[in-house]
Amino acid sequence: MSRSTRTRWRLGLTATAFLVAAASVPAPAHAEDVTDYAITVDPAAKGAKIDDTMYGVFFEDINRAADGGLYAELVQNRSFEYSTADNRAYTPLTSWTVDGTAQVVNDAGRLNERNRNYLALGASSAVTNAGYNTGVHVEEGKKYDFSVWARADARTTLTVTLQDADGTLAEARRVAVKGGWAKYRVSFKATRTSSDGRLTVASADAVALDEVSLFPRDTYKGHRNGLRKDLAEKIAALKPGFVRFPGGCLVNTGSMQDYSEASGWERQRSYQWKDTIGPVEQRATNANFWGYNQSYGLGYYEYFQFSEDIGAMPLPVVPALVTGCGQNRAIDDEALLQRHIQDTLDLIEFANGPVTSKWGKKRAQMGHPKPFHLTHLGVGNEENLPNEFFARFQKFRAAIEAKYPDITVISNSGPDDTGTTFDTAWQLNREGNVDMVDEHYYNSPQWFLQNNDRYDSYDRNGPKVFLGEYASQGNAFKNALSEAAFMTGLERNADIVKLASYAPLLANEDYVQWRPDMIWLNNHASWNSASYETQKLFMNNVGDRVVPSTATGTPALTGPITGAVGLSTWATTAAYDDVTVTAEDGTSLLSDDFSGDASKWTHTGGGSWSVQDGQYVQSDVAAENTLVTAGDTAWHDYDLKVKATKKSGKEGFLVAFGVKDTGNYYWWNLGGWNNTTSAVEQAVDGGKSSLISKPGTIETGRTYDVEVKVRGRQVTLLLDGKEWGSFTDDKPAEPFRQVVTRDAKTGDLILKVVNAQGVAARAAIDLGGAKVRSTARVTTLTAAPDAVNTETATPVAPVKSTFRGVAEEFSYTFPANSVTFLRIKKR
């Protein structure tokens, strides 16, 4: 697009690259006139329209995000349903202690058939619940509602107390119980604040108990069966455009059967929405894929209600009958498939149907006669079997479009940002004229700095993108900086990327299965990660349309890939032999046939290495990164050859090259991901991303000839003498990124600049004739790259200020390691 000089808004390099200038050129007399970059923007041109739903949040019950997290229930294992199906360490009395006699019973005397267990508490006995983290958290002066379902053949009295090691936390309450199952309620007012509380229920005579509950009265929006207020408020403060729910791996793992006698009361099921609505005591419990139990107290009704409360679009995801997350199984059962398709249609009716419909009536009975306005729905999650998935997806889509043609049905492209699965899935999605495709990836900060242009080349006439899960591998400010730099590219391509959500959302610090996470918590506090602060800044300053702009880049010096070599394993035992490294001119750099010792190798990882029968063997089958290295970090342009044999375990073997240290290297991961995929991964400061990936397995007991040829920044990989693949690692990790948007309501131009480097960057800014006021509201995030927010320290926090030097042409200095938003008002 041609642009006149008068209507350009420039940001470009107007002096020698600052990295060089700062080091070797004396400061000029008028240093304030020297700029490192210049920004070019055309305020008269129309860029992509940005939807109100551009940024949202992804909620999955991982890291105890629901029970013990957002769901406000204070009692753990309230219905005695914990099981070895959830976690091998669990029993039905996990988190409970018994004083006297008590037995968990599963018989016809139960509360209802979907709540299988109950507690038979003996006379003069008591049970005490330990809550989550350090205990039950209560705050002085606040009210807490206790409830229990109880049954007693003869009249008895329950005594309910709250206490910690220092004594009573509230006045004890007594409940008279007689007859069949009934719900009993009392309330407490805490007399002290404690995070170490214990809830005790004692009985004078024998009694049956179930669904023992303690809820803070002060929940988000005051909803009963509601959400923990501080966490809900943090999510609401993001002003998300959508909430994706319920996962994630919860969607498409485990059995697709229902919870019924016919299935043997299956306890390891995919997340099925009908299990999660209605009275909480009738909701079917389930094993959680992440190794604990989910009560479904926070279910689909609460999810829709929360989305409405915070003004976000609900975006549910349903199983497609192809399992993922390492399970990788296509289920061939047409009747079961049709049942899940009908369940999906029923879900839409539950969300949107009139109160005269079956499921709309159910919604109204739960307290919400008005519809929830569902418009988007995802089918499937990260399936590694793209052909099998897409065949089933098409059946879901056809049924949904036939009955609800206004619903956008979202497909996906597997678990990675590239590779065979990704390519096949995208081809099927394009050929099938899919409306939107869900992409997921977790990569190193370097990858995010390198791939700002990822969506520049996507087909403008093809499917739109829902970036449903992404994060840089870490919770430090450097991770947030790289994500912010990437997000400028998402906004620039808002005609392609219609939805985006960082993932996961929540993590309880004592129950972590996944890092990084956006919001951290324990039973009494919550705190924002650096990534939260970045996401919030973008979500609260989106704008309605992109204003076309360009920015000069930072000159990058690229030399050859350099580094030592290495061997490793992951949950596998393996043997290596005949390692040679030969320079390009034929000079031998390393040769080791292990006929002697292993003195040439340095052990930097875990595991157990030893020379056995002329081979170098790693013999610990549980160890996950067993890296040993040899050679010089200055080596470049060489051929690495090794014989590798898998002996036992889950995966294959890893051959490393370009090794700088334990956090910076490349390795060829053969038979990774539970022996399903081989890939070259690059680690930068400990964060890994895949450069090339293909399906493949490694056979146990077979010896493979592995060869890696490094030439400059190009790498060729050979397996048993045949080329497996190649790549060139020459993409610059640009630290200076920007995007400009316009807020239609206020007319503000919003200049968003990321400076992900350790020195300030001065920019010459030409507003291209735009009539603007001389002051701008500025919000800045800046901190040390390794800064991490914790419960007690918040080094990464936004600072607001006013800049009074705005003109049609002006300069601004962006601090080192910073994200800066300038809101410039029109005149």
mmCIF file of C-alpha atoms in Angstrom, residues 627-746:
data_model
loop_
_atom_site.group_PDB
_atom_site.id
_atom_site.type_symbol
_atom_site.label_atom_id
_atom_site.label_comp_id
_atom_site.label_asym_id
_atom_site.label_seq_id
_atom_site.Cartn_x
_atom_site.Cartn_y
_atom_site.Cartn_z
ATOM 1 C CA LEU A 627 22.222 -35.395 29.872
ATOM 2 C CA VAL A 628 25.944 -36.153 29.560
ATOM 3 C CA THR A 629 28.119 -33.910 27.394
ATOM 4 C CA ALA A 630 31.523 -33.989 25.743
ATOM 5 C CA GLY A 631 33.605 -31.614 23.684
ATOM 6 C CA ASP A 632 34.034 -27.879 23.309
ATOM 7 C CA THR A 633 31.272 -25.249 23.291
ATOM 8 C CA ALA A 634 33.174 -23.503 20.464
ATOM 9 C CA TRP A 635 32.839 -26.447 18.070
ATOM 10 C CA HIS A 636 31.001 -25.682 14.825
ATOM 11 C CA ASP A 637 30.559 -27.235 11.365
ATOM 12 C CA TYR A 638 30.913 -30.858 12.358
ATOM 13 C CA ASP A 639 29.424 -34.318 11.895
ATOM 14 C CA LEU A 640 28.236 -36.198 14.986
ATOM 15 C CA LYS A 641 27.729 -39.944 14.696
ATOM 16 C CA VAL A 642 26.577 -42.361 17.408
ATOM 17 C CA LYS A 643 25.072 -45.838 17.727
ATOM 18 C CA ALA A 644 22.048 -45.806 20.043
ATOM 19 C CA THR A 645 20.021 -48.692 21.470
ATOM 20 C CA LYS A 646 16.889 -48.429 23.585
ATOM 21 C CA LYS A 647 16.912 -51.043 26.350
ATOM 22 C CA SER A 648 13.624 -50.385 28.191
ATOM 23 C CA GLY A 649 11.189 -47.664 29.176
ATOM 24 C CA LYS A 650 8.594 -45.300 27.748
ATOM 25 C CA GLU A 651 10.538 -43.447 25.078
ATOM 26 C CA GLY A 652 13.614 -43.622 22.848
ATOM 27 C CA PHE A 653 16.820 -41.656 23.146
ATOM 28 C CA LEU A 654 18.148 -38.125 22.756
ATOM 29 C CA VAL A 655 21.253 -36.988 20.896
ATOM 30 C CA ALA A 656 22.351 -33.420 21.636
ATOM 31 C CA PHE A 657 24.440 -30.950 19.656
ATOM 32 C CA GLY A 658 25.157 -27.224 19.841
ATOM 33 C CA VAL A 659 25.346 -27.638 23.623
ATOM 34 C CA LYS A 660 26.271 -24.417 25.424
ATOM 35 C CA ASP A 661 25.162 -25.437 28.905
ATOM 36 C CA THR A 662 22.314 -27.296 30.625
ATOM 37 C CA GLY A 663 19.738 -24.728 29.508
ATOM 38 C CA ASN A 664 20.968 -23.977 25.980
ATOM 39 C CA TYR A 665 21.290 -26.746 23.421
ATOM 40 C CA TYR A 666 19.619 -28.638 20.574
ATOM 41 C CA TRP A 667 18.693 -32.289 20.778
ATOM 42 C CA TRP A 668 17.199 -34.834 18.447
ATOM 43 C CA ASN A 669 14.475 -36.453 20.509
ATOM 44 C CA LEU A 670 13.894 -39.857 18.910
ATOM 45 C CA GLY A 671 10.804 -41.664 20.183
ATOM 46 C CA GLY A 672 9.647 -38.879 22.459
ATOM 47 C CA TRP A 673 6.150 -38.167 23.765
ATOM 48 C CA ASN A 674 5.576 -41.740 24.909
ATOM 49 C CA ASN A 675 7.387 -43.089 21.835
ATOM 50 C CA THR A 676 4.984 -41.510 19.345
ATOM 51 C CA THR A 677 6.999 -38.651 17.839
ATOM 52 C CA SER A 678 10.544 -37.678 16.949
ATOM 53 C CA ALA A 679 11.569 -34.031 16.887
ATOM 54 C CA VAL A 680 14.474 -31.640 17.080
ATOM 55 C CA GLU A 681 14.015 -29.376 20.072
ATOM 56 C CA GLN A 682 15.925 -26.224 20.846
ATOM 57 C CA ALA A 683 16.426 -25.181 24.458
ATOM 58 C CA VAL A 684 17.069 -21.510 25.198
ATOM 59 C CA ASP A 685 17.525 -20.571 28.856
ATOM 60 C CA GLY A 686 15.744 -23.811 29.766
ATOM 61 C CA GLY A 687 12.667 -23.277 27.582
ATOM 62 C CA LYS A 688 12.235 -25.729 24.704
ATOM 63 C CA SER A 689 10.505 -25.462 21.351
ATOM 64 C CA SER A 690 10.313 -27.887 18.422
ATOM 65 C CA LEU A 691 12.047 -26.946 15.178
ATOM 66 C CA ILE A 692 11.030 -30.025 13.185
ATOM 67 C CA SER A 693 8.733 -32.894 14.175
ATOM 68 C CA LYS A 694 7.518 -36.197 12.683
ATOM 69 C CA PRO A 695 5.571 -39.217 13.947
ATOM 70 C CA GLY A 696 7.785 -42.184 14.758
ATOM 71 C CA THR A 697 8.672 -44.889 17.262
ATOM 72 C CA ILE A 698 11.924 -46.443 18.446
ATOM 73 C CA GLU A 699 12.141 -50.231 18.789
ATOM 74 C CA THR A 700 13.519 -51.752 21.974
ATOM 75 C CA GLY A 701 16.745 -53.683 21.461
ATOM 76 C CA ARG A 702 17.461 -52.368 17.992
ATOM 77 C CA THR A 703 20.659 -50.409 17.359
ATOM 78 C CA TYR A 704 20.218 -47.223 15.323
ATOM 79 C CA ASP A 705 22.892 -45.258 13.496
ATOM 80 C CA VAL A 706 22.273 -41.599 14.324
ATOM 81 C CA GLU A 707 24.061 -38.825 12.441
ATOM 82 C CA VAL A 708 23.829 -35.052 12.789
ATOM 83 C CA LYS A 709 25.518 -32.769 10.235
ATOM 84 C CA VAL A 710 25.962 -29.152 11.354
ATOM 85 C CA ARG A 711 26.915 -26.637 8.653
ATOM 86 C CA GLY A 712 26.650 -22.988 9.603
ATOM 87 C CA ARG A 713 23.103 -22.656 10.853
ATOM 88 C CA GLN A 714 21.798 -25.569 8.769
ATOM 89 C CA VAL A 715 21.416 -29.009 10.310
ATOM 90 C CA THR A 716 20.787 -32.297 8.466
ATOM 91 C CA LEU A 717 19.717 -35.418 10.365
ATOM 92 C CA LEU A 718 20.217 -38.978 9.179
ATOM 93 C CA LEU A 719 18.816 -42.158 10.698
ATOM 94 C CA ASP A 720 20.364 -45.456 9.567
ATOM 95 C CA GLY A 721 22.022 -43.668 6.678
ATOM 96 C CA LYS A 722 18.820 -42.080 5.323
ATOM 97 C CA GLU A 723 17.997 -38.401 5.630
ATOM 98 C CA TRP A 724 15.290 -37.968 8.263
ATOM 99 C CA GLY A 725 14.977 -34.203 7.969
ATOM 100 C CA SER A 726 16.787 -30.870 7.994
ATOM 101 C CA PHE A 727 16.271 -27.320 9.195
ATOM 102 C CA THR A 728 17.949 -23.937 9.202
ATOM 103 C CA ASP A 729 17.899 -22.017 12.458
ATOM 104 C CA ASP A 730 18.389 -18.473 11.215
ATOM 105 C CA LYS A 731 15.243 -16.647 12.318
ATOM 106 C CA PRO A 732 16.079 -13.502 14.338
ATOM 107 C CA ALA A 733 14.627 -13.158 17.814
ATOM 108 C CA GLU A 734 13.507 -9.540 17.379
ATOM 109 C CA PRO A 735 13.281 -7.833 20.809
ATOM 110 C CA PHE A 736 11.508 -4.658 19.637
ATOM 111 C CA ARG A 737 7.890 -5.096 18.532
ATOM 112 C CA GLN A 738 4.922 -2.772 18.221
ATOM 113 C CA VAL A 739 1.351 -2.501 17.060
ATOM 114 C CA VAL A 740 -1.086 0.395 16.936
ATOM 115 C CA THR A 741 -4.853 0.190 17.339
ATOM 116 C CA ARG A 742 -7.675 2.704 17.539
ATOM 117 C CA ASP A 743 -10.409 2.816 20.163
ATOM 118 C CA ALA A 744 -13.610 3.688 18.289
ATOM 119 C CA LYS A 745 -15.394 4.926 21.402
ATOM 120 C CA THR A 746 -12.749 7.433 22.497
#
